[in-house]
CSV table of C-alpha atoms in Angstrom, one decimal:
chain,number,residue,atom,x,y,z
A,727,LYS,CA,16.2,8.8,-5.2
A,728,GLN,CA,13.9,5.9,-6.3
A,729,GLU,CA,10.2,6.7,-6.0
A,730,VAL,CA,7.7,3.9,-6.1
A,731,THR,CA,4.0,4.5,-6.7
A,732,GLN,CA,1.1,2.0,-6.5
A,733,ILE,CA,-2.3,2.6,-8.0
A,734,PRO,CA,-5.0,2.2,-7.0
A,735,ALA,CA,-4.6,2.6,-3.2
A,736,ALA,CA,-7.6,0.4,-2.6
A,737,LEU,CA,-9.6,-2.0,-4.7
A,738,SER,CA,-12.8,-4.0,-3.9
A,739,VAL,CA,-14.0,-6.7,-6.3
A,740,PRO,CA,-16.5,-9.6,-6.2
A,741,GLU,CA,-15.1,-13.1,-5.8
A,742,GLY,CA,-14.0,-14.6,-9.1
A,743,GLU,CA,-13.0,-11.4,-10.7
A,744,ASN,CA,-9.4,-10.9,-11.9
A,745,LEU,CA,-7.2,-8.4,-10.1
A,746,VAL,CA,-4.8,-6.0,-11.7
A,747,LEU,CA,-2.4,-4.1,-9.4
A,748,ASN,CA,0.0,-1.5,-10.8
A,749,CYS,CA,3.4,-0.4,-9.7
A,750,SER,CA,5.6,2.4,-11.2
A,751,PHE,CA,9.1,3.5,-10.4
A,752,THR,CA,11.2,6.5,-11.4
A,753,ASP,CA,14.7,5.0,-11.7
A,754,SER,CA,14.8,2.2,-14.3
A,755,ALA,CA,18.3,1.1,-13.3
A,756,ILE,CA,16.9,-1.6,-10.9
A,757,TYR,CA,18.4,-4.9,-9.8
A,758,ASN,CA,15.1,-6.7,-9.1
A,759,LEU,CA,11.5,-6.1,-8.4
A,760,GLN,CA,9.6,-8.0,-5.7
A,761,TRP,CA,5.9,-8.3,-4.9
A,762,PHE,CA,4.8,-8.8,-1.3
A,763,ARG,CA,1.5,-9.5,0.5
A,764,GLN,CA,0.8,-8.1,4.0
A,765,ASP,CA,-2.1,-9.2,6.1
A,766,PRO,CA,-3.3,-6.8,8.8
A,767,GLY,CA,-0.8,-6.6,11.7
A,768,LYS,CA,1.6,-9.1,10.1
A,769,GLY,CA,4.9,-9.1,8.4
A,770,LEU,CA,5.5,-9.2,4.6
A,771,THR,CA,5.2,-12.5,2.6
A,772,SER,CA,7.1,-12.6,-0.6
A,773,LEU,CA,5.0,-13.5,-3.6
A,774,LEU,CA,7.1,-13.1,-6.7
A,775,LEU,CA,10.6,-11.8,-7.6
A,776,ILE,CA,11.3,-10.6,-11.1
A,777,GLN,CA,14.9,-10.1,-12.0
A,778,SER,CA,15.8,-7.1,-14.1
A,779,SER,CA,16.5,-9.3,-17.1
A,780,GLN,CA,13.1,-11.0,-16.9
A,781,ARG,CA,9.8,-9.7,-18.3
A,782,GLU,CA,7.5,-11.8,-16.2
A,783,GLN,CA,7.2,-14.3,-13.5
A,784,THR,CA,4.3,-16.7,-12.6
A,785,SER,CA,3.3,-18.6,-9.5
A,786,GLY,CA,-0.1,-20.3,-9.5
A,787,ARG,CA,-2.8,-17.7,-10.0
A,788,LEU,CA,-0.3,-14.9,-9.8
A,789,ASN,CA,1.6,-13.4,-12.7
A,790,ALA,CA,3.8,-10.3,-12.5
A,791,SER,CA,5.2,-8.4,-15.5
A,792,LEU,CA,8.1,-6.0,-15.6
A,793,ASP,CA,8.8,-3.3,-18.2
A,794,LYS,CA,12.0,-1.6,-17.0
A,795,SER,CA,12.1,0.9,-19.8
A,796,SER,CA,8.8,2.4,-18.9
A,797,GLY,CA,9.3,1.9,-15.1
A,798,ARG,CA,6.3,-0.3,-14.6
A,799,SER,CA,5.3,-3.6,-13.1
A,800,THR,CA,1.8,-5.2,-13.0
A,801,LEU,CA,0.6,-8.0,-10.7
A,802,TYR,CA,-2.3,-10.1,-12.0
A,803,ILE,CA,-4.3,-12.3,-9.7
A,804,ALA,CA,-6.6,-14.6,-11.5
A,805,ALA,CA,-10.0,-15.7,-10.2
A,806,SER,CA,-9.8,-13.8,-7.0
A,807,GLN,CA,-10.9,-15.4,-3.7
A,808,PRO,CA,-11.8,-13.9,-0.3
A,809,GLY,CA,-8.5,-15.2,1.0
A,810,ASP,CA,-6.7,-12.9,-1.4
A,811,SER,CA,-7.9,-9.9,0.7
A,812,ALA,CA,-4.7,-8.2,1.9
A,813,THR,CA,-2.4,-5.3,1.1
A,814,TYR,CA,-0.1,-5.9,-1.8
A,815,LEU,CA,3.3,-4.1,-1.9
A,816,CYS,CA,5.8,-3.8,-4.6
A,817,ALA,CA,9.4,-3.1,-3.9
A,818,VAL,CA,12.2,-2.1,-6.2
A,819,ILE,CA,15.7,-3.3,-5.4
A,820,ASN,CA,18.7,-1.0,-6.2
A,821,ASP,CA,22.1,-2.1,-5.0
A,822,TYR,CA,21.4,-3.2,-1.4
A,823,LYS,CA,18.2,-1.3,-0.8
A,824,LEU,CA,14.5,-1.9,-1.3
A,825,SER,CA,12.2,1.0,-2.0
A,826,PHE,CA,8.5,0.3,-1.4
A,827,GLY,CA,5.3,1.6,-2.7
A,828,ALA,CA,2.5,2.5,-0.3
A,829,GLY,CA,0.6,-0.6,-1.3
A,830,THR,CA,-2.8,-1.5,-2.7
A,831,THR,CA,-5.4,-2.8,-0.2
A,832,VAL,CA,-7.5,-5.5,-1.9
A,833,THR,CA,-10.9,-6.6,-0.6
A,834,VAL,CA,-12.5,-9.6,-2.3
A,835,ARG,CA,-16.2,-9.9,-1.5
A,836,ALA,CA,-17.8,-13.3,-1.2
B,693,SER,CA,15.9,-23.9,5.5
B,694,GLN,CA,16.4,-20.3,6.4
B,695,THR,CA,14.2,-18.6,9.1
B,696,ILE,CA,14.1,-15.2,10.6
B,697,HIS,CA,13.2,-14.4,14.2
B,698,GLN,CA,12.2,-11.1,15.5
B,699,TRP,CA,11.3,-10.1,19.1
B,700,PRO,CA,9.6,-8.9,21.1
B,701,ALA,CA,6.4,-9.0,19.0
B,702,THR,CA,4.7,-6.3,21.0
B,703,LEU,CA,5.9,-3.7,23.5
B,704,VAL,CA,4.6,-0.5,25.1
B,705,GLN,CA,7.2,1.8,26.3
B,706,PRO,CA,7.1,5.3,28.0
B,707,VAL,CA,8.6,8.3,26.4
B,708,GLY,CA,12.2,8.7,27.3
B,709,SER,CA,12.8,5.0,27.9
B,710,PRO,CA,15.4,2.8,26.0
B,711,LEU,CA,14.5,0.4,23.3
B,712,SER,CA,16.1,-2.8,22.0
B,713,LEU,CA,14.6,-4.9,19.2
B,714,GLU,CA,16.4,-8.0,18.1
B,715,CYS,CA,16.5,-10.0,14.9
B,716,THR,CA,18.3,-13.2,14.1
B,717,VAL,CA,18.5,-15.2,10.9
B,718,GLU,CA,19.1,-19.0,10.8
B,719,GLY,CA,20.3,-21.2,8.0
B,720,THR,CA,22.4,-18.7,6.0
B,721,SER,CA,25.8,-16.9,6.3
B,722,ASN,CA,26.7,-13.3,5.7
B,723,PRO,CA,23.2,-12.1,4.9
B,724,ASN,CA,22.3,-8.5,4.1
B,725,LEU,CA,20.1,-7.3,7.0
B,726,TYR,CA,17.6,-4.5,7.1
B,727,TRP,CA,15.4,-2.6,9.6
B,728,TYR,CA,12.2,-1.0,8.3
B,729,ARG,CA,9.5,1.0,10.0
B,730,GLN,CA,5.9,1.1,9.0
B,731,ALA,CA,3.9,3.9,10.6
B,732,ALA,CA,0.1,3.6,10.8
B,733,GLY,CA,-1.4,3.9,7.3
B,734,ARG,CA,1.9,4.6,5.7
B,735,GLY,CA,4.5,2.8,3.6
B,736,LEU,CA,7.7,1.1,4.7
B,737,GLN,CA,10.6,3.3,5.5
B,738,LEU,CA,14.2,1.9,5.4
B,739,LEU,CA,16.0,2.8,8.6
B,740,PHE,CA,19.2,0.8,8.5
B,741,TYR,CA,20.9,-1.9,6.5
B,742,SER,CA,24.0,-3.9,7.0
B,743,VAL,CA,26.2,-5.9,4.6
B,744,GLY,CA,28.5,-7.4,7.3
B,745,ILE,CA,29.4,-7.5,10.9
B,746,GLY,CA,29.9,-4.0,12.3
B,747,GLN,CA,28.9,-2.4,9.0
B,748,ILE,CA,25.8,-0.3,9.4
B,749,SER,CA,24.3,2.2,6.9
B,750,SER,CA,21.7,4.7,8.1
B,751,GLU,CA,19.0,6.0,5.8
B,752,VAL,CA,17.2,8.4,8.0
B,753,PRO,CA,18.7,10.6,10.7
B,754,GLN,CA,16.8,10.0,14.0
B,755,ASN,CA,17.3,8.9,17.5
B,756,LEU,CA,17.5,5.2,16.6
B,757,SER,CA,20.7,3.2,16.1
B,758,ALA,CA,21.5,-0.3,14.9
B,759,SER,CA,24.2,-2.7,15.6
B,760,ARG,CA,25.3,-6.0,14.1
B,761,PRO,CA,27.4,-7.8,16.8
B,762,GLN,CA,27.3,-11.2,15.1
B,763,ASP,CA,26.9,-12.3,11.4
B,764,ARG,CA,23.2,-13.2,11.8
B,765,GLN,CA,22.1,-10.8,14.5
B,766,PHE,CA,20.8,-7.3,14.0
B,767,ILE,CA,19.7,-5.0,16.8
B,768,LEU,CA,17.7,-1.8,16.7
B,769,SER,CA,18.1,0.5,19.7
B,770,SER,CA,17.2,3.8,21.1
B,771,LYS,CA,18.5,5.5,24.3
B,772,LYS,CA,15.4,7.7,24.7
B,773,LEU,CA,12.1,7.0,22.8
B,774,LEU,CA,9.9,9.6,21.4
B,775,LEU,CA,6.2,9.4,20.7
B,776,SER,CA,7.0,9.6,17.0
B,777,ASP,CA,8.9,6.3,17.3
B,778,SER,CA,5.7,4.4,17.6
B,779,GLY,CA,5.1,2.0,14.7
B,780,PHE,CA,5.6,-1.4,13.2
B,781,TYR,CA,9.3,-2.4,13.0
B,782,LEU,CA,10.3,-5.1,10.5
B,783,CYS,CA,13.6,-6.9,10.1
B,784,ALA,CA,14.5,-8.4,6.7
B,785,TRP,CA,17.3,-10.4,5.2
B,786,ARG,CA,18.7,-11.2,1.8
B,787,GLY,CA,21.2,-14.1,1.3
B,788,LEU,CA,24.7,-13.7,-0.1
B,789,GLY,CA,24.3,-13.9,-3.9
B,790,GLY,CA,20.5,-14.2,-3.5
B,791,ASN,CA,17.8,-12.1,-4.8
B,792,THR,CA,14.7,-12.5,-2.7
B,793,ILE,CA,14.3,-10.5,0.5
B,794,TYR,CA,12.5,-12.1,3.4
B,795,PHE,CA,10.8,-10.4,6.3
B,796,GLY,CA,10.2,-11.3,9.9
B,797,GLU,CA,6.9,-11.1,11.6
B,798,GLY,CA,7.5,-7.6,13.0
B,799,SER,CA,7.5,-5.8,16.3
B,800,TRP,CA,4.7,-3.5,17.3
B,801,LEU,CA,6.0,-0.5,19.4
B,802,THR,CA,3.7,1.9,21.1
B,803,VAL,CA,5.4,4.8,22.9
B,804,VAL,CA,3.1,6.4,25.5
């Protein structure tokens, strides 16, 4: 069974600081890895998808890396803004199913 | 473009009452469909997924059931709700041959 862990559980940073969010998984035979953002009381918004053959993916201030052999992915958010405050979830895709981590709740202080 | 609709957005139901949550996807054919639950302060738990009409796979034994009567419609049901069924229910889809999974806005269920 795939286990996904996200560390830290919560993070508070001043505006402008870079964010580093970690995700680890136990079964390296993954199909894809996807990062999501969730605002309080809302659904999940897809941020980045990394296919198993890729090592990283970038979108604007976001960059996600994937190291399948070590079972790790990292989401970098450059020059954080108060609007980046949310919970960030990583999900590993095996066959048809997504397995989620518990998320990292980020607070960016103005 | 593809969109996903999920309703109702919020509902409060008494213990022992039935439940029906509906999810529909537009702009795609033969999607993989998913139901997840997110309990307060906890991660997302996969409840059911479907790769085609009438094909349902259950991940967690419980008093919930799912059905897929049409290609782009996915329904989550219960005959008798329990207090422990309270939570945030999310429907998601993944296109045929696609990679990215997209979520609906969710349905808040409170069982009282």
